[in-house]
Short mmCIF file of C-alpha atoms in Angstrom, two decimals:
data_model
loop_
_atom_site.label_atom_id
_atom_site.label_comp_id
_atom_site.label_asym_id
_atom_site.label_seq_id
_atom_site.Cartn_x
_atom_site.Cartn_y
_atom_site.Cartn_z
CA MET I 5 45.09 94.67 301.01
CA ASP I 6 45.92 91.47 299.14
CA ALA I 7 44.92 93.02 295.85
CA SER I 8 47.01 96.12 296.60
CA ARG I 9 50.00 94.01 297.55
CA SER I 10 49.62 91.88 294.44
CA GLY I 11 49.50 95.05 292.34
CA GLN I 12 52.66 96.37 293.94
CA GLU I 13 54.46 93.07 293.40
CA ALA I 14 53.34 93.00 289.80
CA ALA I 15 54.61 96.54 289.28
CA ALA I 16 57.97 95.71 290.87
CA GLY I 17 58.24 92.60 288.72
CA GLY I 18 57.46 94.73 285.65
CA ARG I 19 60.21 97.19 286.56
CA TRP I 20 62.76 94.43 287.06
CA GLY I 21 61.71 92.89 283.80
CA ALA I 22 62.09 96.27 282.05
CA LEU I 23 65.59 96.68 283.52
CA GLY I 24 66.40 93.26 282.12
CA LEU I 25 65.21 94.36 278.67
CA VAL I 26 67.40 97.49 278.80
CA LEU I 27 70.39 95.42 279.83
CA ALA I 28 69.66 92.88 277.10
CA GLY I 29 69.47 95.75 274.59
CA GLY I 30 72.87 97.10 275.68
CA VAL I 31 74.45 93.67 275.47
CA SER I 32 72.95 93.20 272.00
CA VAL I 33 74.33 96.54 270.78
CA GLN I 34 77.84 95.99 272.02
CA PHE I 35 78.18 92.36 271.05
CA GLY I 36 76.79 93.30 267.67
CA GLY I 37 79.52 95.88 267.45
CA ALA I 38 82.15 93.27 268.37
CA ILE I 39 80.86 90.96 265.60
CA ALA I 40 81.02 93.91 263.20
CA VAL I 41 84.72 94.36 264.04
CA SER I 42 85.35 90.70 263.31
CA VAL I 43 83.65 91.10 259.92
CA MET I 44 85.66 94.17 258.89
CA PRO I 45 88.53 92.19 257.32
CA LYS I 46 85.93 90.65 254.94
CA ALA I 47 83.84 93.74 254.15
CA GLY I 48 85.83 96.75 255.33
CA ALA I 49 84.72 99.27 257.95
CA LEU I 50 82.60 101.29 255.48
CA GLY I 51 81.08 98.08 254.07
CA ILE I 52 79.90 96.79 257.43
CA VAL I 53 78.44 100.20 258.27
CA THR I 54 76.51 100.17 255.00
CA LEU I 55 75.20 96.65 255.53
CA ARG I 56 74.11 97.45 259.08
CA LEU I 57 72.31 100.64 258.05
CA ALA I 58 70.78 99.08 254.92
CA PHE I 59 69.35 96.06 256.66
CA ALA I 60 68.08 98.17 259.59
CA ALA I 61 66.48 100.62 257.13
CA LEU I 62 64.81 97.73 255.30
CA VAL I 63 63.32 96.30 258.48
CA LEU I 64 62.15 99.72 259.74
CA MET I 65 60.59 100.63 256.36
CA ILE I 66 58.68 97.34 256.32
CA VAL I 67 57.53 97.66 259.91
CA CYS I 68 56.78 101.41 260.00
CA ARG I 69 55.68 102.00 256.43
CA PRO I 70 56.27 105.77 256.73
CA LYS I 71 54.38 108.19 254.55
CA VAL I 72 56.61 110.13 252.19
CA ARG I 73 53.96 112.68 251.14
CA GLY I 74 52.52 115.57 253.06
CA HIS I 75 55.74 116.66 254.76
CA SER I 76 57.16 120.18 254.51
CA ARG I 77 60.60 121.14 253.27
CA ALA I 78 61.61 121.75 256.90
CA ASP I 79 60.47 118.27 257.81
CA TRP I 80 62.66 116.74 255.12
CA GLY I 81 65.57 118.99 256.09
CA THR I 82 65.35 117.71 259.64
CA VAL I 83 65.18 114.05 258.67
CA VAL I 84 68.08 114.41 256.26
CA ALA I 85 70.16 116.12 258.99
CA PHE I 86 69.22 113.27 261.32
CA GLY I 87 70.31 110.75 258.70
CA VAL I 88 73.62 112.57 258.15
CA ALA I 89 74.26 112.58 261.89
CA MET I 90 73.43 108.88 262.10
CA ALA I 91 75.76 108.09 259.19
CA GLY I 92 78.59 110.14 260.67
CA MET I 93 78.16 108.62 264.10
CA ASN I 94 78.21 105.04 262.81
CA GLY I 95 80.95 105.58 260.22
CA LEU I 96 83.34 107.29 262.64
CA PHE I 97 82.66 104.79 265.39
CA TYR I 98 83.43 101.78 263.23
CA GLN I 99 86.55 103.48 261.91
CA SER I 100 87.55 103.90 265.54
CA VAL I 101 86.97 100.30 266.68
CA ALA I 102 88.95 99.14 263.64
CA ARG I 103 91.98 100.80 265.33
CA ILE I 104 91.44 100.78 269.12
CA PRO I 105 89.71 98.39 271.55
CA MET I 106 85.93 98.69 271.94
CA GLY I 107 85.94 99.63 275.64
CA PRO I 108 88.09 102.75 275.21
CA ALA I 109 86.35 103.61 271.89
CA VAL I 110 82.86 103.65 273.46
CA THR I 111 84.19 105.52 276.49
CA LEU I 112 85.63 108.27 274.31
CA GLU I 113 82.46 108.36 272.23
CA VAL I 114 80.31 108.86 275.33
CA LEU I 115 82.14 112.14 275.97
CA GLY I 116 80.09 113.77 273.19
CA PRO I 117 76.67 113.29 274.79
CA LEU I 118 78.22 113.98 278.23
CA ALA I 119 79.59 117.30 277.00
CA LEU I 120 76.15 118.12 275.57
CA SER I 121 74.65 117.41 278.97
CA VAL I 122 77.17 119.62 280.81
CA PHE I 123 76.82 122.53 278.36
CA ALA I 124 73.00 122.33 278.43
CA SER I 125 72.94 122.40 282.23
CA ARG I 126 73.31 125.56 284.33
CA ARG I 127 74.26 123.70 287.49
CA ALA I 128 77.81 124.11 288.74
CA LEU I 129 77.82 120.49 289.96
CA ASN I 130 77.96 119.27 286.41
CA LEU I 131 81.45 120.79 286.18
CA VAL I 132 82.48 118.19 288.76
CA TRP I 133 81.18 115.38 286.50
CA ALA I 134 82.98 116.93 283.55
CA GLY I 135 86.18 116.98 285.60
CA LEU I 136 85.67 113.34 286.54
CA ALA I 137 85.21 112.44 282.90
CA LEU I 138 88.41 114.31 282.01
CA CYS I 139 90.28 112.33 284.62
CA GLY I 140 89.01 109.19 282.91
CA VAL I 141 90.27 110.48 279.55
CA PHE I 142 93.66 111.26 281.14
CA LEU I 143 93.94 107.71 282.48
CA LEU I 144 92.72 106.28 279.20
CA GLY I 145 95.72 107.87 277.56
CA GLY I 146 98.09 106.15 279.95
CA GLY I 147 98.32 109.05 282.33
CA GLY I 148 99.56 111.57 279.81
CA GLY I 149 98.65 111.70 276.12
CA PHE I 150 97.39 108.74 274.08
CA SER I 151 100.61 106.93 273.47
CA GLY I 152 98.95 103.60 274.29
CA LEU I 153 96.17 104.07 271.74
CA ASP I 154 96.21 104.76 268.03
CA PRO I 155 95.76 108.54 267.82
CA VAL I 156 93.76 108.22 264.61
CA GLY I 157 91.40 105.77 266.34
CA VAL I 158 91.07 108.20 269.23
CA ALA I 159 90.22 111.05 266.84
CA TYR I 160 87.59 108.93 265.15
CA ALA I 161 86.04 108.03 268.55
CA LEU I 162 85.90 111.68 269.59
CA GLY I 163 84.40 112.57 266.21
CA ALA I 164 81.78 109.86 266.68
CA GLY I 165 80.95 111.39 270.07
CA ALA I 166 80.41 114.80 268.49
CA MET I 167 78.12 113.22 265.91
CA TRP I 168 76.35 111.33 268.72
CA ALA I 169 75.51 114.62 270.40
CA THR I 170 74.22 115.94 267.06
CA TYR I 171 72.21 112.73 266.62
CA ILE I 172 70.52 113.31 269.98
CA VAL I 173 69.44 116.85 269.05
CA PHE I 174 68.06 115.88 265.65
CA SER I 175 66.49 112.72 267.06
CA ALA I 176 64.29 114.86 269.25
CA ARG I 177 63.50 117.29 266.41
CA THR I 178 62.63 114.44 264.05
CA GLY I 179 60.37 112.89 266.71
CA ARG I 180 58.39 116.12 266.87
CA ARG I 181 57.88 116.29 263.11
CA PHE I 182 57.15 112.64 262.24
CA PRO I 183 54.71 110.21 263.91
CA GLN I 184 55.87 107.06 265.66
CA ALA I 185 59.22 105.88 264.28
CA ASP I 186 58.56 107.12 260.72
CA GLY I 187 61.31 109.71 260.91
CA LEU I 188 63.75 107.19 262.16
CA ALA I 189 63.05 104.79 259.29
CA LEU I 190 63.48 107.58 256.73
CA ALA I 191 66.67 108.84 258.34
CA MET I 192 68.06 105.30 258.33
CA VAL I 193 67.49 105.18 254.59
CA VAL I 194 69.31 108.50 254.17
CA ALA I 195 72.24 107.20 256.22
CA ALA I 196 72.44 103.96 254.22
CA LEU I 197 72.36 105.80 250.87
CA LEU I 198 75.12 108.15 252.02
CA PHE I 199 77.43 105.26 252.76
CA LEU I 200 76.59 103.09 249.77
CA PRO I 201 78.94 104.79 247.22
CA LEU I 202 81.81 104.85 249.76
CA SER I 203 81.43 101.19 250.61
CA LEU I 204 81.24 100.20 246.94
CA ILE I 205 84.56 101.96 246.36
CA GLU I 206 86.19 100.33 249.41
CA SER I 207 84.67 96.85 249.28
CA GLY I 208 83.18 96.34 245.80
CA ASP I 209 81.68 92.92 245.25
CA LYS I 210 82.72 91.76 248.75
CA LEU I 211 79.41 93.22 249.98
CA VAL I 212 77.29 90.73 248.05
CA ARG I 213 79.06 87.59 249.22
CA PRO I 214 76.58 85.39 251.10
CA GLU I 215 78.64 85.13 254.30
CA VAL I 216 79.17 88.87 254.40
CA LEU I 217 75.48 89.61 253.80
CA GLY I 218 74.51 87.14 256.53
CA LEU I 219 76.88 88.68 259.05
CA GLY I 220 75.80 92.19 258.04
CA ALA I 221 72.16 91.23 258.66
CA ALA I 222 73.14 89.77 262.04
CA VAL I 223 74.92 93.01 262.99
CA ALA I 224 71.91 95.10 261.91
CA VAL I 225 69.52 92.97 264.02
CA MET I 226 71.81 92.95 267.05
CA SER I 227 72.88 96.58 266.92
CA SER I 228 69.70 98.29 265.72
CA VAL I 229 66.49 96.27 265.37
CA LEU I 230 66.60 94.12 268.52
CA PRO I 231 67.83 96.79 270.98
CA TYR I 232 65.39 99.34 269.62
CA THR I 233 62.48 96.92 270.16
CA LEU I 234 63.62 95.91 273.64
CA GLU I 235 64.17 99.51 274.76
CA LEU I 236 60.86 100.65 273.33
CA ILE I 237 59.08 98.02 275.43
CA ALA I 238 61.16 98.83 278.52
CA LEU I 239 60.42 102.57 278.32
CA ARG I 240 56.71 101.83 278.72
CA ARG I 241 57.48 100.56 282.24
CA LEU I 242 60.49 102.62 283.30
CA PRO I 243 61.05 106.36 283.97
CA ALA I 244 63.38 107.82 281.37
CA SER I 245 65.84 108.72 284.14
CA THR I 246 66.20 105.07 285.20
CA PHE I 247 66.64 104.06 281.57
CA ALA I 248 69.35 106.72 281.14
CA ILE I 249 71.35 105.47 284.12
CA MET I 250 71.18 101.93 282.79
CA MET I 251 72.55 103.13 279.47
CA SER I 252 75.57 104.57 281.30
CA LEU I 253 76.85 100.97 281.57
CA GLU I 254 77.46 100.71 277.82
CA PRO I 255 81.24 101.40 277.99
CA ALA I 256 81.61 98.55 280.49
CA ILE I 257 79.50 96.22 278.33
CA ALA I 258 81.57 97.18 275.32
CA ALA I 259 84.73 96.30 277.22
CA VAL I 260 83.33 92.88 278.10
CA ALA I 261 82.21 92.28 274.52
CA GLY I 262 85.66 93.27 273.24
CA PHE I 263 87.29 90.88 275.66
CA LEU I 264 85.02 87.90 274.98
CA VAL I 265 84.66 88.24 271.21
CA LEU I 266 87.86 90.02 270.16
CA ASN I 267 90.25 89.07 273.04
CA GLN I 268 90.77 92.77 273.83
CA ALA I 269 92.01 92.84 277.43
CA LEU I 270 91.98 96.11 279.38
CA SER I 271 94.84 97.50 281.45
CA VAL I 272 94.20 98.64 285.02
CA ASN I 273 94.33 102.30 283.87
CA GLU I 274 91.80 101.64 281.09
CA ALA I 275 89.39 99.85 283.43
CA LEU I 276 89.61 102.71 285.95
CA ALA I 277 89.15 105.26 283.19
CA ILE I 278 86.00 103.55 281.96
CA SER I 279 84.69 103.44 285.54
CA LEU I 280 85.28 107.20 285.96
CA VAL I 281 83.44 108.08 282.74
CA ILE I 282 80.52 105.81 283.74
CA ALA I 283 80.37 107.51 287.16
CA ALA I 284 80.45 110.95 285.48
CA SER I 285 77.59 110.01 283.17
CA ILE I 286 75.45 108.69 286.04
CA GLY I 287 76.27 111.76 288.09
CA ALA I 288 75.29 114.10 285.28
CA VAL I 289 71.93 112.32 284.87
CA ARG I 290 71.15 112.40 288.57
CA THR I 291 72.10 116.12 288.76
CA GLN I 292 69.83 116.95 285.88
CA ILE I 293 66.98 114.91 287.43
CA GLY I 294 67.38 116.97 290.60
CA ARG I 295 66.38 120.12 288.70
CA GLY I 296 62.73 119.14 288.74
CA PRO I 297 60.22 116.30 288.76
CA ALA I 298 61.48 113.06 287.30
CA ARG I 299 60.35 112.55 283.75
CA ARG I 300 57.79 109.91 283.19
CA SER I 301 58.32 106.92 280.94
CA GLY I 302 57.86 107.89 277.33
CA ASP I 303 59.62 111.26 277.45
CA VAL I 304 62.11 112.02 274.69
CA VAL I 305 65.00 109.59 274.87
CA ALA I 306 67.46 108.66 272.23
CA SER I 307 67.47 104.94 272.80
CA GLY I 308 70.93 103.54 273.05
CA ALA I 309 72.38 107.01 273.23
CA THR I 310 73.57 106.91 276.84
CA PRO I 311 72.00 108.89 279.67
CA ASP I 312 72.70 112.22 278.10
CA ALA I 313 69.97 111.61 275.53
CA VAL I 314 67.57 112.45 278.29
CA LEU I 315 69.43 115.69 278.93
CA ALA I 316 69.46 116.96 275.36
CA PRO I 317 68.54 120.66 275.21
CA ALA I 318 65.79 120.06 272.66
CA GLU I 319 62.15 120.56 273.66
CA THR I 320 59.97 117.58 274.42
CA VAL I 321 56.57 116.80 273.04
CA GLU I 322 53.54 115.28 274.63
CA GLU I 323 53.81 111.85 273.07
CA PRO I 324 57.35 111.34 271.77
CA VAL I 325 58.67 108.00 270.62
CA PRO I 326 62.17 106.79 271.59
CA GLU I 327 64.59 106.65 268.73
CA ALA I 328 66.64 103.61 267.77
CA SER I 329 70.04 102.76 269.10
CA GLY I 330 72.64 104.96 267.51
CA LYS I 331 75.63 102.74 267.36
#
């Protein structure tokens, strides 16, 4: 009995510890994003995206050491599409947060994966969650339109959400074709190379200034390397469904990061809107879980991609590896 009780207590402690890791990963992602916004005047939005992707690619290539031989043309097509989706998601998101506060930007971006979840599900209840999310969008626009937010920033955030949904699909496909995180490392290189010419045009020699390089490395570690590592460890102890619900809190964490780092205060309507979208995301996850047995830890999840990564309509594999945080 004592041994059994000790085992249960250890398991519970492990779950709480894993939840702490997921929360720490979310905090790292969003505060890394807030630091990136503060660096934009020095390096430009495209420059900071390039630095983040380049440093993250360098770390992943060193750690994973992916094989570049022995892959089919279809394999390379998939990893390139994954890299394009990653580049688009990051580029559009940072263009958005250069124009609108982080909390609303992440909330609008989450609508992409949420829409993917709703469209992939055949349950009528998900229409309720979609309606709840739309109510949040309505409030986010001040109760009618987006007069309170830069419309260009809103468009970028919605575009980032569409690319996030695409990222989720190709994340799963890449995970089926490449072992471990090899596909992720190669896709990160593709994304960095895509942005390099654009950032050179926008920022030029600003990118090689020591303070800019240092801050870019910090953003890469906080927004990609550290959260990926924490979430990978956490997913060994948590069901993917629990992980997904925890990831639903990212818009709220983004709002806190924006307030603390960038002095971006939220109005009452914006705070309520974020709460509605979070509730819709959690509801969509729980509805999808109700369709069958809960997925075990280690099932396909796009780490850092909100709960809807779990609900992506791509097939799963027996031993998938979670992908790195998208933003």
